[in-house]
Coordinates of C-alpha atoms in Angstrom, one line a residue:
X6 CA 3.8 18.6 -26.5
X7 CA 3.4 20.1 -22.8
X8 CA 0.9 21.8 -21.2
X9 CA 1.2 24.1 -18.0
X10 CA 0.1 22.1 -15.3
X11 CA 1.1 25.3 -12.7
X12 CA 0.0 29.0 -12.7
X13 CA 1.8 32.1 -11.5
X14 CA 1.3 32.6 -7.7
X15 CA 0.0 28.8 -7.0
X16 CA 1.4 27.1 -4.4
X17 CA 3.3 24.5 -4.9
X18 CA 5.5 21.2 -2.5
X19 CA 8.9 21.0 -4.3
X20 CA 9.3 17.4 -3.7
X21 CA 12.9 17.0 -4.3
X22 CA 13.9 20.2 -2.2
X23 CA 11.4 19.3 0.6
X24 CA 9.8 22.9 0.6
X25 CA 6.9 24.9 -0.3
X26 CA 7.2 27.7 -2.7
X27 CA 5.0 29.7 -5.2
X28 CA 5.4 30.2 -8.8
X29 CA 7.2 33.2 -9.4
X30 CA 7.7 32.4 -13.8
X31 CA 5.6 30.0 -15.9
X32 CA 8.6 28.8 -18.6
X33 CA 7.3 27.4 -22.0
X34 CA 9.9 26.6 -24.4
X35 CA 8.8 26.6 -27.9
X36 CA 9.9 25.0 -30.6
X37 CA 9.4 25.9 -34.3
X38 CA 6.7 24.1 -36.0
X39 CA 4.6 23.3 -33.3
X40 CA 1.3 25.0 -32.1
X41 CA 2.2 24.1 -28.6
X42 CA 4.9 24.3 -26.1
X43 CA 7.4 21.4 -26.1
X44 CA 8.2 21.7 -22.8
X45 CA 7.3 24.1 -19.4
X46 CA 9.6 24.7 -16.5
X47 CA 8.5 26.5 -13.6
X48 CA 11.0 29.1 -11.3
X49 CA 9.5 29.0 -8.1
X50 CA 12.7 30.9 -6.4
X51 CA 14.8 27.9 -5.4
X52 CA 17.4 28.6 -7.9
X53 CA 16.7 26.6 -10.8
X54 CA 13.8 26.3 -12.8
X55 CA 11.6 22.5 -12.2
X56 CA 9.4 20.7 -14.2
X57 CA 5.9 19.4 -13.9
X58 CA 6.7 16.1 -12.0
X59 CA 8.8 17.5 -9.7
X60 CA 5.5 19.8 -8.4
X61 CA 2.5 18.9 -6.3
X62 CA -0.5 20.6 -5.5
X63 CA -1.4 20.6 -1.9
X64 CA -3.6 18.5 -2.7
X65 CA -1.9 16.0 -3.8
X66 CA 1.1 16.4 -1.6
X67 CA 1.2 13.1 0.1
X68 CA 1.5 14.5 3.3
X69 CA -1.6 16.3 2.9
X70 CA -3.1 13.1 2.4
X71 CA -1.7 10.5 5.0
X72 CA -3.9 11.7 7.7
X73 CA -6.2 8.5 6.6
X74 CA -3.0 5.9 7.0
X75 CA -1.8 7.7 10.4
X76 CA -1.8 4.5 13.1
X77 CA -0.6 3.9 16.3
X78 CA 1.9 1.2 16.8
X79 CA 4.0 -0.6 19.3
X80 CA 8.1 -0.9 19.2
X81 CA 10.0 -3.1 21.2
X82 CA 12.0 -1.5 23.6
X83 CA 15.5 -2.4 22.7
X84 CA 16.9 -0.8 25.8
X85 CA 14.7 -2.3 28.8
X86 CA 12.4 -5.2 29.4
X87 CA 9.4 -6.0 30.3
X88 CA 10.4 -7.0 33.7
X89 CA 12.8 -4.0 33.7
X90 CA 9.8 -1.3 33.5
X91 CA 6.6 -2.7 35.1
X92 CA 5.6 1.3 35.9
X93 CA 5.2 1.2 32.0
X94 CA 1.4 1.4 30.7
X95 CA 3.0 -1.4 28.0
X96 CA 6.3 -2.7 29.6
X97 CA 8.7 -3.5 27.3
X98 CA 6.8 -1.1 24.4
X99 CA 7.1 2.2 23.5
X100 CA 4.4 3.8 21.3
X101 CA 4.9 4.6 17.5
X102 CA 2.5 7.1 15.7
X103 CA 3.3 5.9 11.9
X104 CA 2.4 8.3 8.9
X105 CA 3.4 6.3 6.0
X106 CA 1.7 3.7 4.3
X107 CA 4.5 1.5 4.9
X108 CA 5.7 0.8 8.7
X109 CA 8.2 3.9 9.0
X110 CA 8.0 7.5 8.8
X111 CA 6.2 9.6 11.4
X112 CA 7.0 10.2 15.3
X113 CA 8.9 8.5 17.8
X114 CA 10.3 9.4 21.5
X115 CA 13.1 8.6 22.6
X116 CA 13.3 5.6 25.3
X117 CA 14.8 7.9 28.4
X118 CA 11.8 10.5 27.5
X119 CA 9.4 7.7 27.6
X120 CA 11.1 6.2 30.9
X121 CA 10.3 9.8 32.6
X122 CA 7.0 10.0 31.6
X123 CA 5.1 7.3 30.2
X124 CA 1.6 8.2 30.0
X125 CA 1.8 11.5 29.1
X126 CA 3.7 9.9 25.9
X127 CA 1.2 7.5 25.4
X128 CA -1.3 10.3 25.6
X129 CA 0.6 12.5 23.1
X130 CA 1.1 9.4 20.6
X131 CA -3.2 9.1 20.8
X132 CA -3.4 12.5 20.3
X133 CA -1.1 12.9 17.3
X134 CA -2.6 9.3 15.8
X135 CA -5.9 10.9 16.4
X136 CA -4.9 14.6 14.6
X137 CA -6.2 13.8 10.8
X138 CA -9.6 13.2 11.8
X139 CA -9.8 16.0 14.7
X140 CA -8.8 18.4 11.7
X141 CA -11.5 16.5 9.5
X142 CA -13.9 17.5 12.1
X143 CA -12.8 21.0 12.7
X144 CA -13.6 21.6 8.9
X145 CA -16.9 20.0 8.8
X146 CA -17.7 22.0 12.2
X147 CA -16.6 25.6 10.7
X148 CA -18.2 24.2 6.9
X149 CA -21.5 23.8 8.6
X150 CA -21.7 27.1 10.2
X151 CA -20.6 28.5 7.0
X152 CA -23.5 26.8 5.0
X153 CA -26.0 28.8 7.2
X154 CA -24.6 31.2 9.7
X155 CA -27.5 33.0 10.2
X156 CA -29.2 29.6 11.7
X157 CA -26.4 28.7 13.7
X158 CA -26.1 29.1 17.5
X159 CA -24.2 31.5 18.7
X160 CA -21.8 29.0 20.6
X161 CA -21.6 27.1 17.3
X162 CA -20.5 30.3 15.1
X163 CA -17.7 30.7 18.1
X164 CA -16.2 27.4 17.5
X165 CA -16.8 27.3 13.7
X166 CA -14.4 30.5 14.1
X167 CA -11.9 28.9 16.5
X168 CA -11.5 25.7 14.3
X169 CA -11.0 28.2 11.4
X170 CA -7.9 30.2 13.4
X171 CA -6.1 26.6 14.3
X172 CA -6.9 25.1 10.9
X173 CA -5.4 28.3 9.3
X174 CA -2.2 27.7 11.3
X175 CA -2.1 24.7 10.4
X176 CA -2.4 24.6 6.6
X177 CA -1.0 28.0 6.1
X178 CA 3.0 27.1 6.2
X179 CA 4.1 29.8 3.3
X180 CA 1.4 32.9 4.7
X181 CA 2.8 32.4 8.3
X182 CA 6.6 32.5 7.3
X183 CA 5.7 35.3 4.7
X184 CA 4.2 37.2 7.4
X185 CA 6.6 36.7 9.9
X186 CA 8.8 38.0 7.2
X187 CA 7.0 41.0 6.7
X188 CA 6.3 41.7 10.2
X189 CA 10.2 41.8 10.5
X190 CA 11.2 44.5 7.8
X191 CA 9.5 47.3 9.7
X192 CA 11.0 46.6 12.9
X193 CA 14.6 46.6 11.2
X194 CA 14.2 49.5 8.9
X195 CA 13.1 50.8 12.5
X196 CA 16.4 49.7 14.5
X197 CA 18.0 51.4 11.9

């Protein structure tokens, strides 16, 4: 027996395809002599039709979730030495910010890149390592002013708002392509 784990219009990471998408068709199949479906496949626009499994929530979408095991790290620097770069913050290091639970996945810079400028890559590897819990804090910030707005400073309410704008860009990835989308027919049926 299966149950529908998805609804029309949720959204939805298709984890083999590496996309978002939204449920366009909830499929039972039914078989006779049962009260319940016996299986339900889900067309979310990619072509075929997927199953429950092959679905997350946002919620549960790993990446959505790693922001607690994101960590900075050092690499050895295959290409120079330590006495090669003293100019280096960490001669004969380059930084690593690692999103995975295990020791790979995540962001990396390539060793001329780092050779040009080595602090302001250290500084963007802090900042990305540090990203999770600035957005954590953004949504506590904009939750508070949303449990009492009226009690809020004025200076507050503005940065409750701002956090709400980037953390919108942020989490939004199917509005802002949709959008963009959108924005784009008038303009062509314009043009033509």
């Amino acid at each position: 027996m299966a149950r529908a784990q998805f609804q029309k219009g949720q959204k939805v990471w298709v984890e083999c395809v590496g996309a978002w998408a939204q449920i366009e068709k909830v499929q039972p199949v039914w078989a006779k002599g049962f009260e319940e479906p016996v299986r339900v496949t889900y067309d979310v626009g990619l072509g075929r039709e997927f199953l429950g499994h092959e679905l997350l929530l946002p919620s549960e979408d790993p990446a959505a979730n790693a922001g607690e095991t994101w960590r900075l790290m050092r690499a050895r620097n295959k290409w120079q030495t330590a006495e090669d770069c003293p100019h280096h913050p960490f001669p004969g290091t380059y930084p690593v910010v690692v999103t995975d639970k295990a020791d790979w996945g995540g962001w990396r810079v390539p060793g001329a890149e780092y050779d040009r400028d080595p602090d302001q890559i250290e500084f963007q590897a802090r900042l990305i390592a540090a990203a999770p819990r600035l957005m954590a804090l953004a949504e506590r910030l904009a939750a508070s002013v949303d449990e009492a707005p009226e009690d809020a400073p004025p200076e507050m309410v503005a940065l409750a708002r701002e956090a709400r704008t980037v953390l919108k860009s942020v989490k939004d990835v199917l509005t802002s392509s949709a959008d963009a989308a959108a924005a784009a027919a008038p303009r062509e049926s314009q043009a033509a």
